Amino acid sequence: MEFASIILVLLVLLTAKCDSCPGRCLCCMNDICGTDSRGMEQTCLEGCKDGYHQPRCMWPCPDHCQTCRQSDGVCQTCQPGFYAPSNNCSSACDYTNCACVQSICDNCLDGFYDVGSHCDSVCSKGCSEEKCNDDGTCECKANFEGNECDVCVIGKYGENCNINCNNENCRCIDSTHCISCRPGYFDLSTFCSKQCSVGCKDICSNEGHCTCLSQFSGRTCENCKPGYHGKNCNTPCSNGCINGMCNRDGSCKCSPNFTGRMCETCVARQYGFFCDTPCGQGCTDNTCYKDDGTCNCEFNYKGALCNTCNDGYFGNLCNSICPDRCFNCSTSENCYTCNEGNFGLDCSLNCSANCVGSICGKSNGLCLDGCLDGFTADSCNDSCDGFCKTCSQTNSTYCTSCFDGFSGSECKCIPNCRCELNSEVCNECTNGFEMKSKDCKCNRSYCLNSMHCTTCQNNKFYTFNDTCCECNKLCKNKQCSSETHCLIGCDDGYTGANCADLCTDYDHDCTKCSQNEHFCVQCKGGLTPNTDGVCAVQCRETCVNKECDAKTGRCHLGCIRNFYADKCDLVCPSTCASVPNKTRCDNYGRCLHGCIEGYNGVTCVNATTTNTCDSSAAGIVGGAVGGASTIIIVIIGIVLCIQRRKQQKKQSESGSQVRFSNHNPFIIEEQERHYQKLSDRHNTTARVQDEAYTELQTNSMDYERVDS
């Protein structure tokens, strides 16, 4: 068995690979093993690791040799503590902790330092791997610090610096004795639990005293220098603080016109650096931003400062409405700018319908953005000549673009045709087209079979003289059966046998008409054909008796209840107070009978807390804004309020209360007299007087007396 085992081991040694051999190549430098130049297998090609030699690096170097020659094992360097390689490093250094070349101490062994003292000093236990430099400095293990890693970090103590102090900010020698604080903390008596002020320039004393940063003051640097506040004392006090002085939190006593805890805002209705500039009169709630006076505007004001009347309004309070034709104005007769389509001092003149965008100069009515296709001249009232799609605005005969592929300065050179030089007479067809007599609209490529053209590709062509020609472009979907017959009629807007006539030739507002008779079936937006096939406005449900202008849609007899505007297409604000059988607002949307509880203003869009009497008066005034009888109505409103208060007082004294279903009969009676006076004073027609009186009678309600 022993002989067999030996044979097996030899076989393994001879056949094993380098990375698994128990001896051969095991100590090769860089683990590189292979066949050398002499053909010897399993040799270390780049030499041996320290301590070994022989081609396969299987033999150890002599005792105390650090390295030896690979070929013969001659000692080259010694292990630490020994010297004399020529003598196989058999000589030991004179000093135990030294490494030497001869007997003297050249450097220290690991764990020792100070060559000058023969390495008698031991590295600190806090040194990483217990190694240190010749002056004792080293890299520290965890929980140690200092140049020589001989001190526990703050918050730790003990031989191995692994025991926690009572407070992590304390450097201690045991759990109860704190000898110093972590930088930024103070008070040894409380184990350094107090933090130095953020105003300290450097560390603070055990009492918290320190040198202050520039923006702090005080022995402990807890206070800001005058005029500043905040955590870092770098925020200036508000300019609203008296003398510019404030507390650490920014609070202070305010100068005039300022308010707020930090005096950082202006009092109501003021803005500016010193809060001495009034806000714009159109600012909502009379409030604006302190810095620049900008604010949210009431509906009739505009501009960043809300000090300009909104488009469509004028007057000192911007509560007068410009005429419909004005975009904005200074009076009802003087418009600054006109709405699109109008011009003139009062914008009462109409721009030419041929102006692009219906935009023209306010003073002269000249088209500003050019003419619609087919028109020319300053006012675009002249037509372009010939077949021009567009033409020069100064020369109606010079075409700048043509319709449907035509070309030339007069748009007479037909598509797919070569015309004579300086002429628009067609010489010959081009691009595979033929038949000059058919305006070069025929091409064999349109045939199903170009050799025998008896059928065209589809209904957009018709056969003619062994070719296929394009259908009339005005045929619906360009489909035809012959040159003169459209399969499904004409394109919208055209009529006649050859679709050559325009529907607008018979009715200016017609966009689609019958091909065989002058009967419109579709009109421009807002218009519909009547029973005679003529385009007219369809009056809204909301016009009285549904009567309106056939072209503009303006209601002849006004609006039904609770609608307003010329076409009666707007609903009175829901916040307007309601009166039975009466409309809530006038033709401009202004509330006639005041507002529901909680709102005020001309159109009742603002919240309010005014009393009932004031609201009633406001409703009467609001209903009369812009009218000639404003002063009279205001006086009547005041009288009614006084009478109403007297009535309420009288009822209270009598121990009872009057509850009305709607309006007090006394008020209705006063209103009757008021309407009669207005009718007489302003020569109101008898019809309006009758209608006003009828409505007042309808509003009369029964009332009941309830014991208080």
XYZ file of C-alpha atoms in Angstrom:
708
model
C 0.000 0.000 0.000
C 2.796 2.441 0.894
C 4.574 1.840 -2.441
C 1.301 2.401 -4.348
C 0.685 5.639 -2.466
C 4.171 6.917 -3.327
C 3.648 6.084 -7.012
C 0.272 7.936 -6.947
C 1.848 11.037 -5.360
C 4.631 11.074 -7.988
C 2.071 10.821 -10.789
C 0.127 13.735 -9.311
C 3.299 15.838 -9.011
C 4.325 15.128 -12.615
C 0.905 15.732 -14.213
C -0.766 18.377 -12.029
C -1.362 21.904 -13.333
C 0.418 24.982 -11.847
C -2.621 26.361 -10.035
C -3.286 23.107 -8.157
C 0.261 21.684 -7.635
C 1.051 21.259 -3.892
C 4.705 22.231 -4.431
C 5.621 23.026 -8.000
C 4.988 26.624 -9.107
C 3.152 27.305 -5.845
C 5.475 30.239 -5.022
C 5.967 31.678 -8.540
C 6.189 35.481 -8.748
C 2.862 36.751 -10.090
C 1.763 33.079 -10.280
C 3.273 32.770 -13.792
C 4.301 29.153 -14.501
C 5.211 27.518 -17.837
C 7.922 25.958 -20.049
C 11.280 27.783 -20.029
C 13.724 28.301 -22.913
C 15.405 24.977 -22.211
C 12.149 23.104 -22.583
C 11.720 22.458 -18.899
C 8.055 22.363 -17.997
C 6.368 23.804 -14.919
C 8.992 26.473 -14.145
C 8.471 29.930 -12.631
C 9.198 32.234 -15.584
C 9.363 35.546 -13.620
C 11.177 34.271 -10.505
C 10.094 33.263 -6.998
C 8.275 34.918 -4.169
C 10.306 36.006 -1.101
C 11.833 33.052 0.787
C 11.979 30.530 -2.118
C 14.265 29.564 -5.041
C 14.877 26.744 -7.618
C 13.333 26.693 -11.176
C 9.968 25.664 -9.776
C 10.408 27.747 -6.552
C 10.003 24.669 -4.355
C 13.075 25.137 -2.090
C 13.225 27.620 0.834
C 16.035 30.187 1.080
C 18.709 29.731 3.857
C 17.681 30.746 7.397
C 17.076 34.486 7.973
C 17.329 35.219 4.221
C 14.486 37.388 2.973
C 15.244 36.698 -0.704
C 17.715 34.469 -2.555
C 18.777 33.868 -6.179
C 16.400 31.518 -8.045
C 19.094 29.479 -9.811
C 21.319 28.556 -6.873
C 19.771 29.903 -3.639
C 22.523 32.477 -2.888
C 21.176 34.853 -0.171
C 20.478 38.362 -1.502
C 18.584 40.217 1.317
C 18.084 39.490 5.039
C 14.979 39.232 7.200
C 14.351 42.137 9.641
C 16.817 41.959 12.597
C 19.584 40.213 10.615
C 22.359 41.274 8.224
C 25.358 39.949 6.133
C 23.686 38.247 3.085
C 27.097 36.852 2.065
C 27.038 34.844 5.245
C 23.439 33.689 4.756
C 22.247 36.514 7.115
C 23.580 34.623 10.126
C 24.484 37.890 11.986
C 21.784 39.402 14.196
C 21.385 43.220 14.641
C 22.769 44.592 17.939
C 19.364 46.097 18.872
C 16.303 43.932 19.114
C 13.758 46.375 17.633
C 16.007 47.461 14.761
C 16.522 46.386 11.167
C 20.142 46.835 10.093
C 22.618 46.464 7.207
C 25.451 45.786 9.648
C 25.392 46.025 13.399
C 24.021 49.610 13.493
C 20.261 50.434 13.571
C 19.047 51.524 10.124
C 15.223 51.570 10.731
C 12.683 50.235 13.217
C 10.735 47.035 13.046
C 6.884 47.240 12.840
C 5.412 48.423 16.163
C 8.460 50.503 17.171
C 9.813 53.966 16.354
C 12.696 56.464 16.988
C 15.797 55.100 15.216
C 17.948 57.593 17.141
C 17.078 55.773 20.373
C 17.554 52.345 18.775
C 13.778 51.952 18.316
C 13.090 51.739 22.030
C 9.680 53.502 21.673
C 6.548 51.432 21.068
C 3.847 52.682 18.651
C 0.540 53.673 20.277
C -2.105 50.997 20.502
C -4.333 53.411 18.669
C -2.162 53.159 15.534
C -3.681 51.204 12.649
C -1.994 47.764 12.413
C 0.185 49.034 15.302
C 2.563 50.623 12.785
C 3.859 54.181 13.052
C 6.351 56.599 11.529
C 9.788 57.225 13.091
C 8.336 60.198 15.014
C 5.473 58.099 16.416
C 2.759 59.561 14.149
C 0.391 57.169 12.434
C -3.063 56.522 11.011
C -5.605 55.968 13.814
C -7.913 53.105 14.585
C -11.607 53.816 15.226
C -12.319 55.905 18.408
C -8.681 57.188 18.618
C -7.336 60.573 17.558
C -4.243 62.773 17.899
C -0.970 62.793 15.937
C 0.154 59.588 17.687
C -3.398 58.197 18.028
C -2.986 58.109 21.804
C -6.171 60.048 22.738
C -9.798 58.882 22.750
C -12.195 60.754 20.495
C -14.666 63.070 22.249
C -17.481 61.040 23.752
C -15.315 57.898 24.379
C -12.925 56.799 27.150
C -11.157 53.669 28.422
C -7.973 51.792 27.518
C -9.347 50.902 24.099
C -11.520 54.055 23.829
C -14.651 51.954 23.504
C -16.664 53.182 26.520
C -19.178 56.020 26.045
C -19.027 59.246 28.053
C -22.303 60.529 29.582
C -22.535 63.072 26.727
C -21.069 62.643 23.269
C -19.917 66.303 23.312
C -17.737 65.696 26.399
C -14.090 64.545 26.553
C -13.988 62.457 29.766
C -11.575 60.354 31.789
C -14.419 58.324 33.224
C -18.207 58.402 33.059
C -18.546 61.308 35.523
C -15.460 63.472 34.931
C -15.634 65.760 31.881
C -12.322 67.545 31.209
C -13.171 69.489 27.994
C -15.985 70.067 25.470
C -16.317 69.397 21.811
C -15.773 72.629 19.794
C -19.086 74.517 19.644
C -20.309 73.339 23.092
C -19.734 74.531 26.678
C -20.512 74.078 30.431
C -18.589 71.143 31.951
C -21.065 71.017 34.851
C -23.789 69.811 32.479
C -21.448 67.522 30.484
C -21.109 70.044 27.632
C -24.813 69.961 26.900
C -25.008 73.655 25.883
C -24.223 74.831 22.370
C -22.163 77.937 21.655
C -24.033 80.764 19.917
C -24.052 80.702 16.126
C -22.643 84.204 16.448
C -19.333 82.929 17.893
C -16.366 83.426 15.600
C -14.453 80.555 17.232
C -14.940 78.177 20.184
C -16.551 79.569 23.308
C -15.378 79.442 26.934
C -16.898 77.214 29.595
C -19.260 80.124 30.320
C -20.253 80.482 26.631
C -18.273 83.673 26.079
C -16.623 84.108 22.698
C -15.443 86.483 19.993
C -18.398 87.511 17.772
C -18.829 87.344 14.038
C -19.311 90.772 12.438
C -23.141 90.687 12.423
C -23.529 89.567 16.099
C -23.022 91.307 19.442
C -22.961 90.599 23.218
C -20.626 88.540 25.457
C -22.175 85.303 24.209
C -22.866 86.719 20.694
C -26.581 85.913 21.042
C -27.755 89.329 19.867
C -27.791 90.819 16.364
C -26.015 94.063 15.666
C -28.452 97.010 15.426
C -30.641 96.971 12.313
C -30.537 93.214 11.683
C -32.423 90.084 12.741
C -32.791 86.397 11.938
C -31.028 83.150 12.835
C -27.786 84.362 11.290
C -28.449 88.050 12.017
C -28.027 88.879 8.328
C -31.600 90.019 7.542
C -32.128 93.806 7.727
C -34.990 95.026 9.915
C -38.014 96.286 7.980
C -37.814 99.902 6.918
C -41.145 100.261 8.683
C -39.504 99.721 12.104
C -38.962 102.909 14.106
C -35.310 103.974 13.687
C -34.737 100.749 11.760
C -34.437 98.725 15.006
C -36.046 95.339 15.636
C -35.871 92.278 17.879
C -34.020 89.042 17.007
C -37.292 87.677 15.534
C -37.793 90.817 13.427
C -40.701 92.233 15.434
C -40.666 95.946 16.160
C -42.707 99.117 16.724
C -44.035 100.601 13.478
C -43.475 103.968 11.862
C -46.551 105.830 10.502
C -48.302 104.144 7.507
C -46.810 100.722 8.389
C -48.436 97.718 10.052
C -47.808 94.041 10.846
C -45.732 92.247 13.479
C -42.551 93.144 11.636
C -43.961 96.407 10.223
C -43.365 94.939 6.792
C -46.684 95.918 5.185
C -48.438 99.185 4.478
C -51.724 100.217 6.000
C -54.757 99.863 3.730
C -54.813 102.008 0.566
C -51.054 102.808 0.734
C -47.856 101.427 -0.855
C -44.237 102.360 -1.535
C -40.924 102.227 0.340
C -42.328 104.594 2.956
C -45.954 103.420 2.451
C -46.912 106.984 1.583
C -48.259 106.466 -1.967
C -52.021 105.815 -2.436
C -53.075 102.591 -4.204
C -54.941 102.919 -7.514
C -58.630 103.699 -7.103
C -59.553 100.539 -9.003
C -57.718 98.132 -6.651
C -59.986 95.430 -5.233
C -60.677 96.099 -1.532
C -58.414 99.181 -1.855
C -55.426 96.890 -1.286
C -52.210 96.749 -3.323
C -48.719 95.241 -3.093
C -46.351 97.254 -0.920
C -43.348 97.237 -3.246
C -44.840 98.451 -6.517
C -48.518 99.213 -5.928
C -49.743 96.451 -8.258
C -53.092 94.909 -7.359
C -56.108 92.952 -8.553
C -58.457 95.278 -10.429
C -62.177 95.802 -10.168
C -63.916 94.716 -13.391
C -64.011 98.259 -14.817
C -60.320 99.075 -14.276
C -57.082 97.816 -15.804
C -53.328 98.373 -15.662
C -50.723 97.162 -13.182
C -51.837 99.868 -10.732
C -55.553 99.638 -11.635
C -55.650 103.384 -12.258
C -56.891 103.226 -15.855
C -60.413 102.560 -17.095
C -60.837 99.092 -18.544
C -61.599 98.775 -22.240
C -65.191 99.763 -22.736
C -65.470 102.061 -19.685
C -64.831 105.766 -19.025
C -65.458 108.485 -16.439
C -63.873 109.573 -13.148
C -64.948 106.303 -11.524
C -64.734 104.290 -14.759
C -68.386 103.358 -14.334
C -69.699 104.760 -17.620
C -69.919 102.319 -20.516
C -68.493 103.139 -23.948
C -70.709 102.635 -27.014
C -70.582 99.126 -28.516
C -68.594 100.316 -31.523
C -65.762 101.698 -29.301
C -63.025 99.471 -27.939
C -62.166 102.204 -25.439
C -63.148 105.839 -25.152
C -62.907 109.072 -23.171
C -66.563 110.023 -23.666
C -69.546 108.501 -25.427
C -68.670 110.619 -28.493
C -64.870 110.323 -28.484
C -63.387 106.845 -29.002
C -59.671 106.201 -28.526
C -59.774 103.013 -30.599
C -62.576 101.320 -32.469
C -63.761 97.747 -32.380
C -62.846 95.708 -35.442
C -64.838 96.808 -38.435
C -65.342 100.450 -37.397
C -63.502 103.764 -37.796
C -64.045 107.496 -37.338
C -63.928 109.866 -34.330
C -66.890 108.118 -32.714
C -66.254 104.825 -34.571
C -69.633 105.089 -36.268
C -68.275 104.317 -39.768
C -67.795 100.767 -41.082
C -64.488 99.509 -42.493
C -64.644 97.927 -45.902
C -65.749 94.300 -45.716
C -62.823 93.534 -48.045
C -60.163 94.567 -45.499
C -58.213 91.630 -44.058
C -59.618 91.041 -40.573
C -62.008 93.971 -41.091
C -59.223 96.182 -39.709
C -58.800 99.735 -40.971
C -57.238 103.010 -39.860
C -59.308 104.857 -37.268
C -58.888 108.249 -38.907
C -59.204 107.403 -42.616
C -60.696 103.894 -42.893
C -57.798 102.627 -45.047
C -57.171 98.870 -44.778
C -54.145 98.320 -42.513
C -53.412 94.632 -43.184
C -54.162 94.566 -46.905
C -57.117 93.294 -48.894
C -58.954 89.995 -49.088
C -58.158 87.873 -52.125
C -59.508 89.471 -55.264
C -59.643 93.077 -53.991
C -57.318 96.079 -54.257
C -56.936 99.844 -53.584
C -56.349 101.613 -50.258
C -59.834 100.836 -49.013
C -59.987 97.472 -50.814
C -63.210 98.455 -52.551
C -61.902 97.727 -56.056
C -61.703 94.226 -57.532
C -58.561 92.689 -58.984
C -58.678 92.337 -62.739
C -59.007 89.081 -64.668
C -58.159 85.840 -62.911
C -55.986 87.293 -60.144
C -56.244 85.569 -56.805
C -54.383 88.530 -55.325
C -53.082 91.655 -56.963
C -50.975 94.691 -56.224
C -52.808 97.058 -53.892
C -51.738 99.927 -56.178
C -52.263 98.187 -59.546
C -55.383 96.094 -60.019
C -54.114 94.662 -63.333
C -50.923 93.124 -61.931
C -51.558 89.709 -60.371
C -49.376 88.610 -57.471
C -50.924 85.120 -57.330
C -53.366 83.096 -59.418
C -56.067 80.507 -58.863
C -55.789 76.798 -59.680
C -52.364 76.645 -61.288
C -52.788 79.591 -63.646
C -49.740 81.814 -64.087
C -48.574 85.048 -65.614
C -49.018 88.670 -64.593
C -52.643 88.462 -65.729
C -53.211 84.827 -64.619
C -54.292 83.857 -68.137
C -51.653 81.219 -68.824
C -53.493 77.963 -68.057
C -51.924 75.143 -65.992
C -49.740 72.565 -67.790
C -49.220 74.928 -70.686
C -46.256 76.725 -72.230
C -47.254 80.281 -73.160
C -45.551 82.619 -75.603
C -42.857 84.905 -74.193
C -44.427 88.062 -72.718
C -47.785 86.635 -73.639
C -50.367 84.428 -71.955
C -51.472 82.649 -75.111
C -50.923 78.878 -74.832
C -48.492 77.500 -77.452
C -48.559 73.842 -76.397
C -49.482 71.552 -73.524
C -46.690 70.218 -71.278
C -46.053 67.484 -68.708
C -47.886 64.800 -70.719
C -51.100 66.822 -71.026
C -52.855 67.413 -74.334
C -55.918 69.006 -75.943
C -55.338 72.775 -75.965
C -59.038 73.063 -76.766
C -59.741 71.527 -73.343
C -57.227 73.853 -71.617
C -54.589 71.087 -71.393
C -56.656 69.115 -68.862
C -56.507 65.774 -70.667
C -53.895 63.068 -70.117
C -53.629 59.407 -71.180
C -52.250 58.523 -67.736
C -55.849 59.011 -66.485
C -56.999 56.100 -68.696
C -57.364 52.553 -67.414
C -55.676 51.401 -70.618
C -53.542 54.075 -72.261
C -53.385 52.076 -75.539
C -57.172 51.963 -75.936
C -58.637 54.716 -73.766
C -62.306 53.843 -73.443
C -62.611 54.092 -69.627
C -61.062 56.488 -67.109
C -59.555 55.559 -63.734
C -62.463 57.011 -61.754
C -65.388 59.447 -61.900
C -63.106 62.465 -61.613
C -62.397 62.172 -65.368
C -64.443 61.750 -68.538
C -63.422 60.240 -71.907
C -62.802 62.445 -74.927
C -61.090 61.608 -78.263
C -59.159 58.585 -76.960
C -57.987 60.324 -73.758
C -59.355 61.216 -70.315
C -59.982 64.807 -69.245
C -60.403 66.334 -65.793
C -63.970 67.045 -64.626
C -65.090 70.607 -63.971
C -63.330 71.641 -60.735
C -66.616 73.063 -59.413
C -68.410 69.707 -59.576
C -69.119 68.225 -56.155
C -66.122 66.020 -55.252
C -64.959 66.817 -58.835
C -67.091 63.910 -60.164
C -68.807 64.023 -63.564
C -70.125 61.880 -66.390
C -69.281 64.307 -69.180
C -67.821 67.741 -69.729
C -71.152 69.434 -68.942
C -72.763 67.075 -66.409
C -71.745 66.827 -62.711
C -72.638 63.495 -61.080
C -73.654 64.861 -57.664
C -74.158 68.555 -58.354
C -71.953 71.607 -57.752
C -69.589 72.497 -54.927
C -71.145 74.513 -52.104
C -71.555 78.112 -53.173
C -71.982 77.386 -56.904
C -74.970 76.669 -59.124
C -76.031 76.476 -62.801
C -75.602 73.850 -65.528
C -71.797 74.238 -65.589
C -71.577 75.305 -61.942
C -70.333 78.665 -63.176
C -72.756 80.840 -61.177
C -72.275 81.891 -57.535
C -74.988 81.416 -54.919
C -74.029 84.859 -53.549
C -75.078 86.366 -56.879
C -78.662 85.671 -55.761
C -78.256 86.024 -51.968
C -75.190 87.682 -50.449
C -75.315 85.483 -47.298
C -75.917 82.143 -49.050
C -73.143 79.515 -48.852
C -75.016 76.605 -50.475
C -77.929 76.702 -52.913
C -80.012 74.523 -55.221
C -78.318 73.775 -58.539
C -81.519 74.189 -60.520
C -83.236 77.183 -58.872
C -82.376 80.270 -56.848
C -83.167 78.731 -53.460
C -80.615 78.901 -50.588
C -80.244 75.797 -48.390
C -77.340 76.944 -46.181
C -76.299 80.415 -44.955
C -73.375 82.142 -43.250
C -72.991 81.746 -39.490
C -75.958 82.966 -37.475
C -78.326 82.996 -40.470
C -80.762 80.354 -41.699
C -82.905 80.107 -44.866
C -86.506 81.179 -44.421
C -89.460 79.637 -46.229
C -88.602 81.650 -49.334
C -85.063 80.263 -49.375
C -83.596 83.629 -48.343
C -80.935 83.903 -45.594
C -82.161 85.671 -42.460
C -81.329 85.863 -38.758
C -83.076 83.303 -36.545
C -84.342 85.433 -33.655
C -83.479 84.062 -30.156
C -86.118 82.745 -27.797
C -85.133 85.510 -25.480
C -86.239 88.433 -27.742
C -89.674 89.879 -26.881
C -92.144 88.289 -29.336
C -89.033 86.764 -31.024
C -88.801 89.864 -33.169
C -85.335 90.981 -34.319
C -83.421 92.561 -37.177
C -83.085 90.018 -39.997
C -79.416 90.891 -40.600
C -77.964 91.837 -37.178
C -80.155 89.794 -34.833
C -80.793 92.803 -32.566
C -84.095 92.439 -30.743
C -86.667 95.062 -31.858
C -88.772 95.093 -28.671
C -86.073 94.361 -26.103
C -85.455 91.261 -24.005
C -87.641 88.963 -21.980
C -87.195 89.087 -18.226
C -83.647 88.571 -16.811
C -81.828 88.744 -20.187
C -79.938 91.722 -21.606
C -77.688 93.072 -24.441
C -78.675 93.982 -28.021
C -79.313 90.344 -28.974
C -80.627 89.390 -25.525
C -77.976 86.659 -25.376
C -76.677 87.427 -21.860
C -78.272 86.477 -18.519
C -78.604 89.042 -15.717
C -76.182 88.357 -12.799
C -77.642 85.860 -10.332
C -76.483 88.113 -7.482
C -78.938 90.849 -8.540
C -81.973 91.116 -6.281
C -85.160 89.735 -7.890
C -88.551 91.441 -8.012
C -91.560 89.422 -9.228
C -92.441 89.995 -12.875
C -89.515 92.403 -13.310
C -86.181 91.926 -14.984
C -83.169 91.915 -12.652
C -80.876 94.151 -14.762
C -80.789 96.820 -17.463
C -79.506 96.377 -21.034
C -75.895 96.730 -19.799
C -76.169 94.041 -17.105
C -76.431 96.520 -14.209
C -78.686 95.408 -11.361
C -81.951 97.406 -11.182
C -83.211 96.393 -7.714
C -80.011 96.109 -5.697
C -78.180 92.940 -4.764
C -78.928 89.782 -2.875
C -77.631 89.701 0.675
C -73.848 89.663 0.848
C -73.141 91.527 -2.450
C -72.986 95.106 -3.670
C -71.806 97.188 -6.605
C -73.284 98.047 -9.984
C -73.306 94.406 -11.065
C -73.400 92.919 -7.532
C -70.034 91.167 -7.791
C -68.510 92.426 -4.504
C -69.100 91.030 -1.016
C -70.586 93.479 1.503
C -71.912 93.701 5.030
C -74.149 96.776 4.534
C -77.591 96.845 6.177
C -80.850 96.243 4.361
C -81.739 99.881 3.997
C -78.323 100.724 2.536
C -78.624 97.771 0.156
C -82.021 98.948 -1.027
C -80.673 102.430 -1.662
C -77.661 100.985 -3.435
C -79.981 98.924 -5.622
C -81.943 101.997 -6.657
C -78.747 103.932 -7.394
C -77.243 100.977 -9.243
C -80.328 100.695 -11.404
C -80.057 104.335 -12.369
C -76.320 104.608 -13.090
C -75.767 106.260 -16.418
C -79.353 107.601 -16.630
C -80.508 111.201 -16.549
C -82.547 110.733 -13.364
C -79.729 109.521 -11.083
C -79.987 112.397 -8.560
C -83.788 112.109 -8.288
C -83.621 108.356 -7.744
C -80.920 108.692 -5.083
C -83.120 111.190 -3.189
C -86.114 108.879 -3.484
C -83.984 105.976 -2.248
C -82.954 107.947 0.847
C -86.553 108.968 1.540
C -87.731 105.376 1.185
C -85.058 104.181 3.622
C -86.066 106.818 6.198
C -89.740 105.917 5.816
C -88.945 102.220 6.115
C -86.990 102.736 9.326
C -89.825 104.826 10.772
C -92.285 102.082 9.878
C -90.115 99.415 11.545
C -89.721 101.549 14.656
C -93.482 102.116 14.819
C -94.134 98.381 14.506
C -91.595 97.628 17.250
C -93.232 100.112 19.635
C -96.662 98.603 19.013
C -95.359 95.175 20.077
C -95.897 93.553 16.712
C -93.958 92.905 13.528
C -95.019 93.178 9.870
C -93.727 90.390 7.605
C -94.030 90.940 3.830
C -94.000 88.272 1.217
C -91.866 90.608 -0.900
C -92.145 94.426 -0.951
C -93.807 96.742 1.561
C -96.965 98.251 -0.001
C -95.784 101.655 1.223
C -92.598 101.307 -0.819
C -94.566 100.135 -3.855
C -96.849 103.146 -3.504
C -93.843 105.460 -3.310
C -92.329 103.764 -6.357
C -95.567 104.278 -8.296
C -95.428 107.997 -7.622
C -91.705 108.008 -8.479
C -92.222 106.282 -11.839
C -95.077 108.646 -12.685
C -92.873 111.665 -11.923
C -90.054 110.296 -14.065
C -92.460 109.592 -16.897
C -93.855 113.133 -16.800
C -90.453 114.778 -16.384
C -88.761 112.986 -19.234
C -91.763 112.814 -21.590
C -91.760 109.016 -21.484
C -94.178 107.469 -23.964
C -97.604 106.461 -22.729
C -96.828 102.836 -23.547
C -93.793 102.752 -21.203
C -95.818 104.472 -18.449
C -98.576 101.867 -18.760
C -96.080 98.996 -18.667
C -94.276 100.443 -15.597
C -97.599 100.924 -13.760
C -98.771 97.395 -14.647
C -95.552 95.886 -13.276
C -95.866 97.882 -10.051
C -99.435 96.653 -9.568
C -98.321 93.065 -10.169
C -95.688 93.445 -7.459
C -98.197 94.490 -4.785
C -98.282 91.673 -2.210
C -100.517 90.868 0.718
C -98.942 91.015 4.112
C -99.860 89.603 7.481
C -99.385 90.918 10.984
C -97.715 88.562 13.463
C -97.684 89.169 17.222
C -94.205 89.919 18.441
